[in-house]
Amino acid sequence: MYHHEGEDVFVLDSHVHMWDASEENIVHEGGEQFIQCFYDYHTGFTPEEHQWDLSTYRKYGPDRLLRDLFRDGHVDMAIFQPTYLTEFYEEGFNTTEQNAELAEEHPERFVLNGRFDPRDGEEGLEQLERDHERYDLQGVKVYTAEWKGDSKGWRLDSEEAFEYLEKCAELGIENVHPHKGPTIRPLNRDAFDVADVDDAATSFPELNFVVEHVGLPRLDDFCWIAAQEPNVYGGLAVAAPLALSRPRKFGEILGELLFWLGEDRVLFGSDYAIWEPDWLVEAVMEFELAPDQEAEYGVEFDLDVKRKVMGENAARLYDIDLSRRERDLRGDEISERFDLADQYDRGPATADD
Amino acid sequence: MSGRTPTPTRAAVLDRLDRVTDPELDRSIVELEYVERVEVDPPRVSVRIALPTAWCSPAFAWMMASDAREETLALDGVEAVRVELVDHMHEREINEGVNGGLDFETVFEDATEGVEAIRAVLDDKARLARQHGAVEALLDAGVRPEQIARLRRGDVTLDAEPDRAAISLDGDALVVFVPREPLARYVEKATDVGIVEEPDDRLFATPEGDPLTAESFDLVHRRARLARTNMTGQGTVCDGLRRARYGGAREATETSD
């Protein structure tokens, strides 16, 4: 829980990873370049005293993840978003299977998301069904700019992708998180496009589309689409660190999001381990829009809006009852391990209201 | 000394390079500090460029490298230019291609199109972002939205005074002066992309390129603001990456625009 102005705020971090970019796991130079690029994002936007060394960053393991999120990071629950990149990494960079070890050990703490790639054809559809059966998936992360053999990516509005979205709807996998942010070696115009989300969102009103990284560097196209499609959401990963280092710029981006999408459709995510939630949650929670920005955009970022962004919006998408969940967390193994039970035991939350 | 071919100076080369923009950010590569080194050995010039990340789009890197070569070659007294892109995942292909005068899609066989299609998309966004600055300047000067929507290219005199542009309103019945820079920047890009070609062409346009109207003014102006926020927001991300790569000495100060 994050304690803010005498109030507790439930933090559901909608975007975390447990990856393995150790040298032994890299099978293609792209794998090395990929982690180096992540590391630039890490050092570029992390306060110096919180920066990791590269070897820790390559592979940090489950114990460190639990400490960084739950003991030190104010996080109450987190959503694992997989990134396979099996052409670069022998065992994959961050797969559902790897994430499942922790998620199954601490089911009240994690939501485990799967993935699909429509280029996998019939076999991929069967895999998605098996993954759903095994992990009870409620969401998938999809990486449209991922390379596969000769293919340079895929579109969410293609016939093949629609077959997978139909399968998601049929299985009740309601939340689709397309990565629309910095891409792997963007070569063609399509790599800069978020328009495919538009068609998919119109065609599948029963699904929610959470565009990760709010489409940066295509924030403009993303907001315009989201303004017209009520089932399109924005994940704050990548934009959030600006709250600390570039507050004016963060205010503008947040102002646009709240203006075009509204306060119910913006989700906080740390993108751990790109950034650690300990300073990041604090940066966003303590952030205030400048008065001229409030006036310009006609929006507020007050405690109620912060509660929504930090947890309530994601909880709604994943059918999580936060007050009931708080009671479950009070006695779980993580609370015991890190002595956290007290923060979930503050009596009825609304008693003083 | 007069009558000889002028000897290009480093300052003159930088002045030409200042016209080259990062297409995604619509800012000069000199201002962004991408130019690492300029060496002048008349009539040859070499220019070294480093970008914020090795993963910077090969298409963007190609545009900047080829534009830098073209601009420098246009200088009097320059006969050969070598552009050297460093610390990029495709530096070898890009350096060989650009200096050898090849096409992007020849060098990158898996590219489905040339760089011009990508450039066109980004130019349209840059035009819209610049429109926001120009319209803000007009609003600040007290020009009303419906008057702004009616403006034609011929109503704008950019060089009326050293730092001020003159805007004719209501059929020349009234002239207002506004800061020149935002208007000049807008007109330059709007001309480039073909929004304003003739004096009679409407000055401002929707994101789709249709003439601005009084009815669409508010929404179009908000979308123009959004285009600007996207470009400057991405600029902030790129600047952070660049500092992570090359050190804090190059930190740019945060500005509100």
Coordinates of C-alpha atoms in Angstrom, one line a residue:
Chain A
M1 CA 0.0 0.0 0.0
Y2 CA 1.2 3.5 -0.7
H3 CA 0.5 5.9 2.2
H4 CA -0.5 9.3 0.8
E5 CA -1.8 12.2 2.9
G6 CA -3.0 9.8 5.6
E7 CA -4.7 7.5 3.2
D8 CA -3.8 4.1 1.9
V9 CA -3.7 3.5 -1.8
F10 CA -3.8 0.0 -3.3
V11 CA -1.1 -0.4 -5.9
L12 CA -1.8 -2.9 -8.7
D13 CA 1.3 -2.7 -10.9
S14 CA -0.1 -3.7 -14.3
H15 CA 3.2 -4.4 -16.1
V16 CA 6.1 -6.4 -14.6
H17 CA 8.5 -9.0 -15.9
M18 CA 10.9 -11.6 -14.7
W19 CA 13.4 -11.9 -17.5
D20 CA 16.6 -13.8 -18.2
A21 CA 19.1 -11.9 -20.4
S22 CA 22.1 -13.7 -19.0
E23 CA 24.9 -14.2 -21.5
E24 CA 24.2 -18.0 -21.5
N25 CA 20.7 -17.4 -22.6
I26 CA 21.5 -15.1 -25.5
V27 CA 21.6 -16.9 -28.9
H28 CA 21.5 -13.9 -31.3
E29 CA 23.3 -10.5 -31.2
G30 CA 19.8 -9.0 -31.1
G31 CA 19.4 -10.4 -27.6
E32 CA 22.5 -8.5 -26.4
Q33 CA 21.4 -5.3 -28.1
F34 CA 17.9 -5.7 -26.7
I35 CA 19.0 -5.8 -23.1
Q36 CA 21.6 -3.0 -23.7
C37 CA 18.7 -0.9 -25.0
F38 CA 16.6 -1.7 -21.9
Y39 CA 19.6 -0.8 -19.7
D40 CA 19.8 2.6 -21.4
Y41 CA 16.1 3.1 -20.5
H42 CA 16.9 2.0 -17.0
T43 CA 19.9 4.3 -16.4
G44 CA 18.4 7.2 -18.5
F45 CA 15.4 7.5 -16.2
T46 CA 16.4 6.0 -12.8
P47 CA 17.8 8.3 -10.1
E48 CA 21.5 7.5 -9.7
E49 CA 21.2 6.0 -6.2
H50 CA 18.6 3.4 -7.5
Q51 CA 20.5 2.3 -10.6
W52 CA 21.5 -1.4 -11.0
D53 CA 24.7 -2.8 -12.4
L54 CA 24.3 -4.5 -15.7
S55 CA 25.0 -8.0 -14.5
T56 CA 22.2 -7.8 -11.9
Y57 CA 20.0 -6.3 -14.5
R58 CA 20.5 -9.3 -16.9
K59 CA 19.0 -11.8 -14.4
Y60 CA 17.7 -10.8 -11.0
G61 CA 15.7 -13.9 -10.0
P62 CA 12.5 -14.4 -8.1
D63 CA 13.7 -13.4 -4.6
R64 CA 14.8 -10.0 -5.7
L65 CA 11.6 -9.5 -7.6
L66 CA 9.5 -10.2 -4.6
R67 CA 11.5 -7.8 -2.4
D68 CA 11.6 -5.1 -5.0
L69 CA 7.9 -5.2 -5.6
F70 CA 6.3 -6.1 -2.3
R71 CA 8.8 -5.3 0.5
D72 CA 10.3 -2.1 -0.9
G73 CA 8.1 -1.1 -3.8
H74 CA 4.6 -0.3 -2.3
V75 CA 3.1 -2.8 -4.7
D76 CA 0.2 -5.0 -3.5
M77 CA -0.4 -7.0 -6.7
A78 CA 1.3 -7.2 -10.1
I79 CA 0.5 -8.4 -13.6
F80 CA 3.1 -10.5 -15.4
Q81 CA 3.4 -9.5 -19.0
P82 CA 5.4 -11.9 -21.0
T83 CA 7.9 -11.0 -23.8
Y84 CA 9.1 -14.2 -25.6
L85 CA 11.7 -13.1 -28.1
T86 CA 12.7 -16.7 -28.6
E87 CA 14.7 -15.8 -31.7
F88 CA 17.1 -13.9 -29.4
Y89 CA 17.1 -16.0 -26.2
E90 CA 17.5 -19.7 -25.9
E91 CA 14.8 -20.1 -23.3
G92 CA 12.9 -17.0 -24.2
F93 CA 13.4 -13.6 -22.5
N94 CA 10.4 -13.6 -20.2
T95 CA 7.8 -16.3 -20.8
T96 CA 4.5 -17.2 -19.2
E97 CA 6.0 -20.5 -18.1
Q98 CA 8.8 -18.8 -16.3
N99 CA 6.5 -16.2 -14.7
A100 CA 4.1 -19.0 -13.7
E101 CA 6.5 -20.4 -11.1
L102 CA 6.1 -17.3 -8.9
A103 CA 2.5 -16.6 -9.9
E104 CA 1.5 -20.1 -8.8
E105 CA 3.4 -19.9 -5.6
H106 CA 1.7 -16.5 -4.7
P107 CA -1.6 -16.6 -6.5
E108 CA -3.1 -13.7 -4.5
R109 CA -0.2 -11.4 -5.5
F110 CA 0.0 -12.0 -9.2
V111 CA -2.1 -12.0 -12.4
L112 CA -0.4 -14.2 -15.0
N113 CA -0.9 -13.1 -18.6
G114 CA -0.2 -15.2 -21.7
R115 CA 0.5 -14.3 -25.2
F116 CA -0.2 -15.2 -28.8
D117 CA 1.4 -14.7 -32.2
P118 CA -1.0 -15.2 -35.1
R119 CA 1.9 -16.4 -37.3
D120 CA 1.9 -19.6 -35.2
G121 CA -1.3 -20.6 -37.0
E122 CA -3.4 -23.5 -35.9
E123 CA -0.7 -24.7 -33.5
G124 CA -0.7 -21.4 -31.8
L125 CA -4.4 -21.4 -31.3
E126 CA -4.2 -24.8 -29.6
Q127 CA -1.3 -23.6 -27.5
L128 CA -3.4 -20.6 -26.4
E129 CA -6.2 -23.0 -25.4
R130 CA -3.8 -25.2 -23.4
D131 CA -2.2 -22.1 -21.7
H132 CA -5.7 -20.9 -20.8
E133 CA -6.7 -24.2 -19.4
R134 CA -3.5 -24.5 -17.4
Y135 CA -3.2 -20.9 -16.1
D136 CA -6.8 -19.6 -16.3
L137 CA -5.6 -16.7 -18.4
Q138 CA -7.6 -13.4 -18.3
G139 CA -5.2 -11.4 -20.4
V140 CA -2.5 -11.6 -23.1
K141 CA 0.4 -9.4 -24.0
V142 CA 0.9 -9.2 -27.8
Y143 CA 4.0 -7.8 -29.4
T144 CA 3.0 -6.9 -33.0
A145 CA 6.5 -5.7 -33.9
E146 CA 8.2 -9.0 -33.0
W147 CA 10.2 -10.6 -35.7
K148 CA 9.7 -14.2 -36.7
G149 CA 11.8 -15.7 -39.5
D150 CA 11.3 -13.5 -42.5
S151 CA 8.3 -11.8 -41.1
K152 CA 8.9 -8.3 -39.7
G153 CA 5.8 -8.2 -37.5
W154 CA 2.0 -8.6 -37.8
R155 CA -1.1 -6.5 -37.5
L156 CA -3.9 -6.8 -34.9
D157 CA -6.5 -6.2 -37.6
S158 CA -5.3 -9.1 -39.9
E159 CA -7.6 -12.0 -40.6
E160 CA -5.2 -14.3 -38.7
A161 CA -5.1 -12.0 -35.6
F162 CA -8.9 -11.9 -35.7
E163 CA -9.0 -15.7 -35.4
Y164 CA -7.0 -15.4 -32.2
L165 CA -9.1 -12.5 -30.9
E166 CA -12.2 -14.7 -31.5
K167 CA -10.5 -17.4 -29.5
C168 CA -9.8 -15.0 -26.7
A169 CA -13.4 -13.9 -26.6
E170 CA -14.6 -17.5 -26.7
L171 CA -12.3 -18.5 -23.8
G172 CA -13.1 -15.3 -21.8
I173 CA -9.6 -13.9 -22.1
E174 CA -10.9 -10.4 -22.0
N175 CA -7.8 -8.2 -21.8
V176 CA -5.4 -7.8 -24.7
H177 CA -2.3 -5.7 -24.1
P178 CA -0.6 -4.7 -27.4
H179 CA 2.9 -3.4 -27.0
K180 CA 2.8 -0.2 -28.9
G181 CA 5.9 1.6 -27.9
P182 CA 9.5 1.5 -28.8
T183 CA 9.8 -1.3 -31.4
I184 CA 12.5 -3.7 -32.4
R185 CA 14.3 -2.2 -35.3
P186 CA 11.3 -0.4 -36.9
L187 CA 11.8 -0.6 -40.6
N188 CA 8.5 0.0 -42.3
R189 CA 5.7 2.4 -41.9
D190 CA 3.5 -0.2 -40.2
A191 CA 5.9 -0.3 -37.3
F192 CA 4.8 3.3 -36.4
D193 CA 1.2 2.5 -36.6
V194 CA -1.5 2.0 -33.9
A195 CA -4.3 2.1 -36.4
D196 CA -4.7 -1.7 -36.3
V197 CA -5.9 -1.4 -32.6
D198 CA -8.8 0.7 -33.9
D199 CA -10.3 -2.1 -36.1
A200 CA -9.7 -4.8 -33.6
A201 CA -11.4 -2.7 -30.8
T202 CA -14.4 -2.0 -33.0
S203 CA -14.7 -5.6 -34.0
F204 CA -14.4 -7.0 -30.5
P205 CA -16.3 -4.7 -28.2
E206 CA -16.3 -7.5 -25.6
L207 CA -12.5 -7.4 -25.3
N208 CA -10.4 -4.6 -23.6
F209 CA -7.3 -3.3 -25.4
V210 CA -4.7 -1.9 -23.1
V211 CA -2.2 -0.2 -25.3
E212 CA 1.1 -0.4 -23.5
H213 CA 3.5 2.6 -23.3
V214 CA 0.5 4.7 -24.4
G215 CA 1.7 4.3 -27.9
L216 CA 4.7 6.6 -27.4
P217 CA 6.1 7.7 -29.9
R218 CA 2.6 7.5 -31.4
L219 CA 0.7 9.1 -28.5
D220 CA -1.2 11.3 -30.9
D221 CA -2.6 8.5 -33.0
F222 CA -3.3 6.4 -29.9
C223 CA -5.3 9.1 -28.0
W224 CA -7.3 9.8 -31.1
I225 CA -8.3 6.2 -31.5
A226 CA -8.9 5.7 -27.8
A227 CA -11.2 8.8 -27.8
Q228 CA -13.5 6.9 -30.2
E229 CA -13.2 3.4 -28.8
P230 CA -14.5 3.0 -25.3
N231 CA -12.7 -0.4 -24.8
V232 CA -9.2 1.1 -25.4
Y233 CA -7.0 1.8 -22.4
G234 CA -3.6 3.2 -21.9
G235 CA -0.7 1.6 -19.9
L236 CA 1.6 4.2 -18.4
A237 CA 4.8 2.2 -18.6
V238 CA 7.7 4.2 -20.1
A239 CA 5.8 7.5 -19.5
A240 CA 5.7 7.2 -15.7
P241 CA 9.4 7.8 -15.0
L242 CA 9.1 11.3 -16.5
A243 CA 7.1 12.2 -13.4
L244 CA 10.3 12.5 -11.5
S245 CA 12.9 13.7 -14.0
R246 CA 10.7 15.8 -16.4
P247 CA 7.5 16.7 -14.5
R248 CA 6.4 19.3 -17.0
K249 CA 6.6 16.8 -19.8
F250 CA 4.9 14.1 -17.7
G251 CA 2.1 16.7 -16.9
E252 CA 1.5 17.3 -20.6
I253 CA 1.4 13.5 -21.4
L254 CA -0.9 12.8 -18.5
G255 CA -3.0 15.9 -19.3
E256 CA -3.5 14.5 -22.9
L257 CA -4.4 11.0 -21.5
L258 CA -6.9 12.3 -19.0
F259 CA -8.4 14.7 -21.6
W260 CA -8.8 12.1 -24.4
L261 CA -9.3 8.9 -22.4
G262 CA -10.6 10.1 -19.1
E263 CA -9.6 8.9 -15.6
D264 CA -11.1 5.4 -15.9
R265 CA -8.9 4.2 -18.7
V266 CA -5.3 5.0 -17.6
L267 CA -3.3 2.2 -15.9
F268 CA -0.1 2.5 -13.9
G269 CA 2.7 0.0 -14.8
S270 CA 6.4 0.1 -13.7
D271 CA 7.7 -2.1 -16.4
Y272 CA 9.8 -3.7 -13.7
A273 CA 12.8 -4.4 -13.9
I274 CA 13.2 -1.5 -16.4
W275 CA 12.3 0.6 -13.4
E276 CA 11.7 -0.2 -9.8
P277 CA 8.4 0.7 -8.3
D278 CA 9.8 2.0 -5.0
W279 CA 10.7 5.4 -6.4
L280 CA 8.4 5.2 -9.4
V281 CA 5.2 4.7 -7.4
E282 CA 6.2 7.6 -5.1
A283 CA 7.0 9.8 -8.1
V284 CA 3.6 9.3 -9.7
M285 CA 1.7 9.5 -6.4
E286 CA 3.4 12.7 -5.3
F287 CA 3.1 14.3 -8.8
E288 CA 0.8 17.2 -9.2
L289 CA -0.3 18.8 -12.4
A290 CA 0.8 22.5 -12.5
P291 CA -2.1 24.9 -12.3
D292 CA -1.6 26.1 -15.9
Q293 CA -1.7 22.4 -17.1
E294 CA -4.9 21.8 -15.1
A295 CA -6.4 24.8 -16.8
E296 CA -5.1 23.9 -20.3
Y297 CA -6.4 20.3 -20.2
G298 CA -9.4 20.9 -17.9
V299 CA -8.5 17.8 -15.8
E300 CA -7.4 17.0 -12.3
F301 CA -5.0 14.4 -10.9
D302 CA -6.2 14.3 -7.3
L303 CA -6.3 11.4 -4.9
D304 CA -9.4 9.9 -6.4
V305 CA -7.9 9.8 -9.8
K306 CA -4.6 8.5 -8.4
R307 CA -6.4 5.6 -6.8
K308 CA -8.0 4.7 -10.1
V309 CA -4.7 4.9 -12.1
M310 CA -2.6 3.1 -9.4
G311 CA -5.0 0.1 -9.0
E312 CA -8.8 0.5 -9.4
N313 CA -8.8 0.7 -13.2
A314 CA -6.7 -2.5 -13.6
A315 CA -8.7 -4.2 -10.8
R316 CA -11.9 -3.6 -12.7
L317 CA -10.5 -5.1 -15.9
Y318 CA -9.4 -8.2 -14.1
D319 CA -12.4 -8.5 -11.8
I320 CA -10.5 -8.1 -8.6
D321 CA -12.4 -6.9 -5.5
L322 CA -9.8 -4.8 -3.9
S323 CA -11.1 -4.7 -0.3
R324 CA -11.6 -8.5 -0.3
R325 CA -8.2 -8.9 -1.8
E326 CA -6.7 -6.7 0.9
R327 CA -8.1 -9.1 3.5
D328 CA -6.5 -12.1 1.6
L329 CA -3.2 -10.3 1.5
R330 CA -3.1 -9.7 5.2
G331 CA -2.3 -13.3 5.9
D332 CA -0.5 -14.5 2.9
E333 CA 3.1 -15.8 2.7
I334 CA 4.5 -12.5 1.4
S335 CA 3.0 -10.4 4.2
E336 CA 4.5 -12.9 6.6
R337 CA 7.9 -12.9 5.0
F338 CA 8.2 -9.1 4.8
D339 CA 6.1 -8.3 7.9
L340 CA 3.4 -6.5 5.9
A341 CA 0.3 -7.6 7.7
D342 CA -0.1 -4.3 9.5
Q343 CA -0.6 -2.3 6.4
Y344 CA -3.6 -4.5 5.5
D345 CA -5.1 -4.3 8.9
R346 CA -6.2 -0.7 9.3
G347 CA -9.9 -1.4 9.9
P348 CA -12.7 -0.6 7.6
A349 CA -11.4 1.8 5.0
T350 CA -14.4 4.0 4.9
A351 CA -15.0 4.4 8.7
D352 CA -13.6 7.9 8.8
D353 CA -15.3 9.2 5.7
Chain B
M1 CA 41.4 36.9 -52.4
S2 CA 38.1 37.7 -54.1
G3 CA 37.0 35.6 -57.0
R4 CA 38.2 32.3 -55.7
T5 CA 35.9 29.5 -54.7
P6 CA 35.1 30.2 -51.1
T7 CA 36.7 27.8 -48.6
P8 CA 34.0 26.1 -46.5
T9 CA 34.3 26.6 -42.8
R10 CA 33.3 24.4 -40.0
A11 CA 30.7 27.0 -39.0
A12 CA 29.3 27.0 -42.5
V13 CA 28.9 23.2 -42.5
L14 CA 27.2 23.4 -39.1
D15 CA 24.9 26.0 -40.5
R16 CA 23.8 23.7 -43.3
L17 CA 23.5 20.8 -40.9
D18 CA 21.2 22.8 -38.8
R19 CA 18.6 22.4 -41.5
V20 CA 18.6 18.6 -41.0
T21 CA 15.9 17.5 -38.6
D22 CA 15.4 14.3 -36.6
P23 CA 12.2 13.4 -38.5
E24 CA 10.5 12.0 -35.4
L25 CA 11.2 15.0 -33.2
D26 CA 11.1 17.8 -35.9
R27 CA 14.2 19.4 -34.3
S28 CA 17.6 20.2 -35.8
I29 CA 20.3 17.5 -35.4
V30 CA 22.7 20.2 -34.4
E31 CA 20.5 21.4 -31.6
L32 CA 19.9 17.8 -30.5
E33 CA 23.7 17.4 -30.4
Y34 CA 23.8 14.4 -32.7
V35 CA 26.7 15.9 -34.7
E36 CA 29.8 14.5 -33.0
R37 CA 32.5 15.9 -35.3
V38 CA 32.9 17.9 -38.4
E39 CA 36.2 17.8 -40.3
V40 CA 36.9 20.2 -43.2
D41 CA 39.7 19.4 -45.5
P42 CA 38.8 21.4 -48.6
P43 CA 37.2 20.4 -50.9
R44 CA 36.3 17.4 -48.7
V45 CA 34.1 17.4 -45.6
S46 CA 33.4 14.5 -43.2
V47 CA 30.6 14.6 -40.6
R48 CA 30.2 12.1 -37.8
I49 CA 26.8 11.5 -36.3
A50 CA 25.7 9.6 -33.2
L51 CA 22.1 9.0 -32.2
P52 CA 20.4 8.5 -28.8
T53 CA 20.2 4.7 -29.2
A54 CA 21.7 2.0 -31.4
W55 CA 18.1 0.9 -32.0
C56 CA 17.0 4.2 -33.5
S57 CA 14.9 3.3 -36.5
P58 CA 17.2 2.5 -39.5
A59 CA 14.8 4.6 -41.6
F60 CA 15.2 7.7 -39.4
A61 CA 19.0 7.2 -39.2
W62 CA 19.1 6.8 -43.0
M63 CA 17.1 10.1 -43.5
M64 CA 19.4 12.0 -41.2
A65 CA 22.6 10.7 -42.7
S66 CA 21.5 11.2 -46.2
D67 CA 20.0 14.7 -45.5
A68 CA 23.3 15.7 -43.8
R69 CA 25.2 14.6 -46.8
E70 CA 23.0 16.4 -49.2
E71 CA 23.0 19.7 -47.2
T72 CA 26.8 19.7 -46.8
L73 CA 27.3 18.9 -50.5
A74 CA 25.3 22.0 -51.4
L75 CA 27.9 24.2 -49.9
D76 CA 30.1 26.2 -52.2
G77 CA 33.6 24.7 -52.3
V78 CA 32.6 21.3 -51.1
E79 CA 33.1 18.5 -53.6
A80 CA 33.0 15.3 -51.5
V81 CA 31.2 14.5 -48.3
R82 CA 31.5 11.5 -46.1
V83 CA 28.9 10.9 -43.5
E84 CA 29.9 8.5 -40.7
L85 CA 27.1 7.2 -38.5
V86 CA 28.6 5.6 -35.3
D87 CA 27.2 3.4 -32.5
H88 CA 24.2 2.2 -34.5
M89 CA 23.2 -1.4 -35.1
H90 CA 23.2 -0.8 -38.8
E91 CA 26.0 1.7 -39.1
R92 CA 27.8 -0.3 -41.8
E93 CA 24.9 -0.7 -44.1
I94 CA 23.8 2.9 -43.6
N95 CA 27.3 4.4 -44.1
E96 CA 27.9 2.3 -47.2
G97 CA 24.5 3.0 -48.6
V98 CA 24.3 6.7 -48.0
N99 CA 27.9 7.5 -49.1
G100 CA 27.5 5.3 -52.1
G101 CA 24.2 7.0 -53.1
L102 CA 22.1 3.8 -52.9
D103 CA 18.4 3.5 -52.1
F104 CA 17.2 2.5 -48.7
E105 CA 15.2 -0.4 -50.0
T106 CA 18.2 -1.6 -52.0
V107 CA 20.3 -1.7 -48.8
F108 CA 17.5 -3.0 -46.6
E109 CA 16.0 -5.8 -48.7
D110 CA 13.3 -6.5 -46.1
A111 CA 12.0 -3.0 -46.2
T112 CA 8.7 -3.0 -48.0
E113 CA 9.0 0.6 -49.1
G114 CA 11.4 3.5 -49.4
V115 CA 12.0 6.0 -46.6
E116 CA 9.8 8.6 -48.3
A117 CA 6.6 7.0 -47.1
I118 CA 7.7 7.2 -43.5
R119 CA 9.0 10.7 -44.1
A120 CA 5.6 11.8 -45.4
V121 CA 3.8 10.5 -42.3
L122 CA 6.2 12.2 -39.9
D123 CA 6.2 15.5 -42.0
D124 CA 2.4 15.6 -41.7
K125 CA 2.7 15.3 -37.9
A126 CA 5.4 17.9 -37.8
R127 CA 3.2 20.2 -39.8
L128 CA 0.3 19.7 -37.3
A129 CA 2.6 20.2 -34.3
R130 CA 3.9 23.5 -35.8
Q131 CA 0.3 24.6 -36.5
H132 CA -0.3 24.5 -32.8
G133 CA 2.5 27.0 -32.2
A134 CA 1.3 29.3 -35.0
V135 CA -2.3 29.2 -33.9
E136 CA -1.3 29.9 -30.2
A137 CA 0.7 32.9 -31.4
L138 CA -2.4 34.2 -33.2
L139 CA -4.7 33.6 -30.2
D140 CA -2.2 35.4 -28.0
A141 CA -2.4 38.3 -30.3
G142 CA -6.2 38.4 -29.9
V143 CA -7.1 36.9 -33.2
R144 CA -10.4 35.0 -32.9
P145 CA -10.8 31.3 -33.9
E146 CA -13.2 32.1 -36.7
Q147 CA -10.7 34.7 -38.1
I148 CA -7.9 32.2 -37.8
A149 CA -10.0 29.6 -39.7
R150 CA -10.5 32.1 -42.6
L151 CA -6.8 33.0 -43.0
R152 CA -5.2 32.4 -46.4
R153 CA -1.5 32.1 -47.1
G154 CA -1.6 35.6 -48.8
D155 CA -2.8 37.2 -45.6
V156 CA 0.6 36.4 -43.9
T157 CA 3.7 38.6 -44.5
L158 CA 6.5 36.9 -42.7
D159 CA 9.2 39.5 -43.1
A160 CA 7.1 42.6 -42.3
E161 CA 9.5 43.5 -39.5
P162 CA 12.7 41.7 -38.3
D163 CA 11.0 39.5 -35.6
R164 CA 7.3 40.0 -36.4
A165 CA 5.0 38.7 -39.1
A166 CA 2.0 40.8 -40.2
I167 CA -1.4 39.2 -40.5
S168 CA -4.1 40.8 -42.6
L169 CA -7.6 40.2 -41.1
D170 CA -11.0 40.8 -42.5
G171 CA -10.0 41.7 -46.1
D172 CA -7.1 43.9 -45.0
A173 CA -9.3 46.1 -42.9
L174 CA -7.0 45.2 -39.9
V175 CA -3.4 44.1 -39.6
V176 CA -2.0 42.5 -36.4
F177 CA 1.6 41.7 -35.7
V178 CA 2.7 38.4 -34.2
P179 CA 6.1 36.8 -33.4
R180 CA 7.6 35.7 -36.6
E181 CA 9.2 32.4 -35.6
P182 CA 6.1 30.2 -35.0
L183 CA 4.4 31.5 -38.1
A184 CA 7.6 31.0 -40.2
R185 CA 8.2 27.5 -38.9
Y186 CA 4.6 26.6 -39.7
V187 CA 4.6 28.1 -43.2
E188 CA 7.8 26.3 -44.1
K189 CA 6.5 22.9 -43.2
A190 CA 3.0 23.5 -44.5
T191 CA 4.6 24.5 -47.8
D192 CA 6.8 21.4 -47.8
V193 CA 3.9 19.1 -47.4
G194 CA 1.7 20.9 -49.9
I195 CA -0.9 22.3 -47.6
V196 CA -0.2 25.9 -48.7
E197 CA 1.1 26.4 -52.2
E198 CA -0.9 29.4 -53.6
P199 CA -1.6 32.7 -51.9
D200 CA -5.3 31.8 -52.0
D201 CA -4.8 28.5 -50.2
R202 CA -6.3 28.3 -46.7
L203 CA -3.4 28.7 -44.2
F204 CA -4.4 26.1 -41.7
A205 CA -5.7 22.5 -42.1
T206 CA -7.1 19.5 -40.2
P207 CA -4.8 16.6 -39.5
E208 CA -6.3 15.0 -42.7
G209 CA -5.3 18.0 -44.7
D210 CA -8.7 19.6 -45.2
P211 CA -9.1 23.3 -44.7
L212 CA -9.7 24.4 -41.1
T213 CA -13.2 25.8 -40.4
A214 CA -14.7 27.7 -37.5
E215 CA -16.7 24.6 -36.5
S216 CA -13.7 22.3 -36.5
F217 CA -11.3 24.8 -34.9
D218 CA -11.4 23.6 -31.3
L219 CA -11.0 19.9 -32.0
V220 CA -8.3 20.5 -34.6
H221 CA -6.4 22.8 -32.3
R222 CA -6.5 20.1 -29.5
R223 CA -5.3 17.5 -32.0
A224 CA -2.5 19.8 -33.0
R225 CA -1.6 20.2 -29.3
L226 CA -1.6 16.4 -29.0
A227 CA 0.8 16.1 -32.0
R228 CA 3.1 18.5 -30.3
T229 CA 2.9 16.7 -27.0
N230 CA 3.8 13.5 -28.8
M231 CA 6.8 15.0 -30.5
T232 CA 8.2 16.7 -27.4
G233 CA 7.4 13.8 -25.2
Q234 CA 9.3 11.4 -27.5
G235 CA 12.1 14.1 -27.6
T236 CA 12.3 13.8 -23.8
V237 CA 12.6 10.0 -24.0
C238 CA 15.3 10.3 -26.7
D239 CA 17.2 12.9 -24.6
G240 CA 17.2 10.6 -21.6
L241 CA 18.5 7.7 -23.7
R242 CA 21.2 9.9 -25.1
R243 CA 22.4 11.0 -21.7
A244 CA 22.4 7.4 -20.5
R245 CA 24.7 6.6 -23.4
Y246 CA 27.0 9.5 -23.6
G247 CA 26.9 11.1 -20.2
G248 CA 25.1 13.8 -18.3
A249 CA 27.2 16.7 -19.7
R250 CA 24.8 16.8 -22.6
E251 CA 21.7 17.2 -20.5
A252 CA 19.2 19.5 -22.2
T253 CA 17.2 21.7 -19.9
E254 CA 13.5 21.0 -19.7
T255 CA 11.3 23.5 -21.5
S256 CA 7.6 23.7 -21.6
D257 CA 7.3 23.4 -25.4

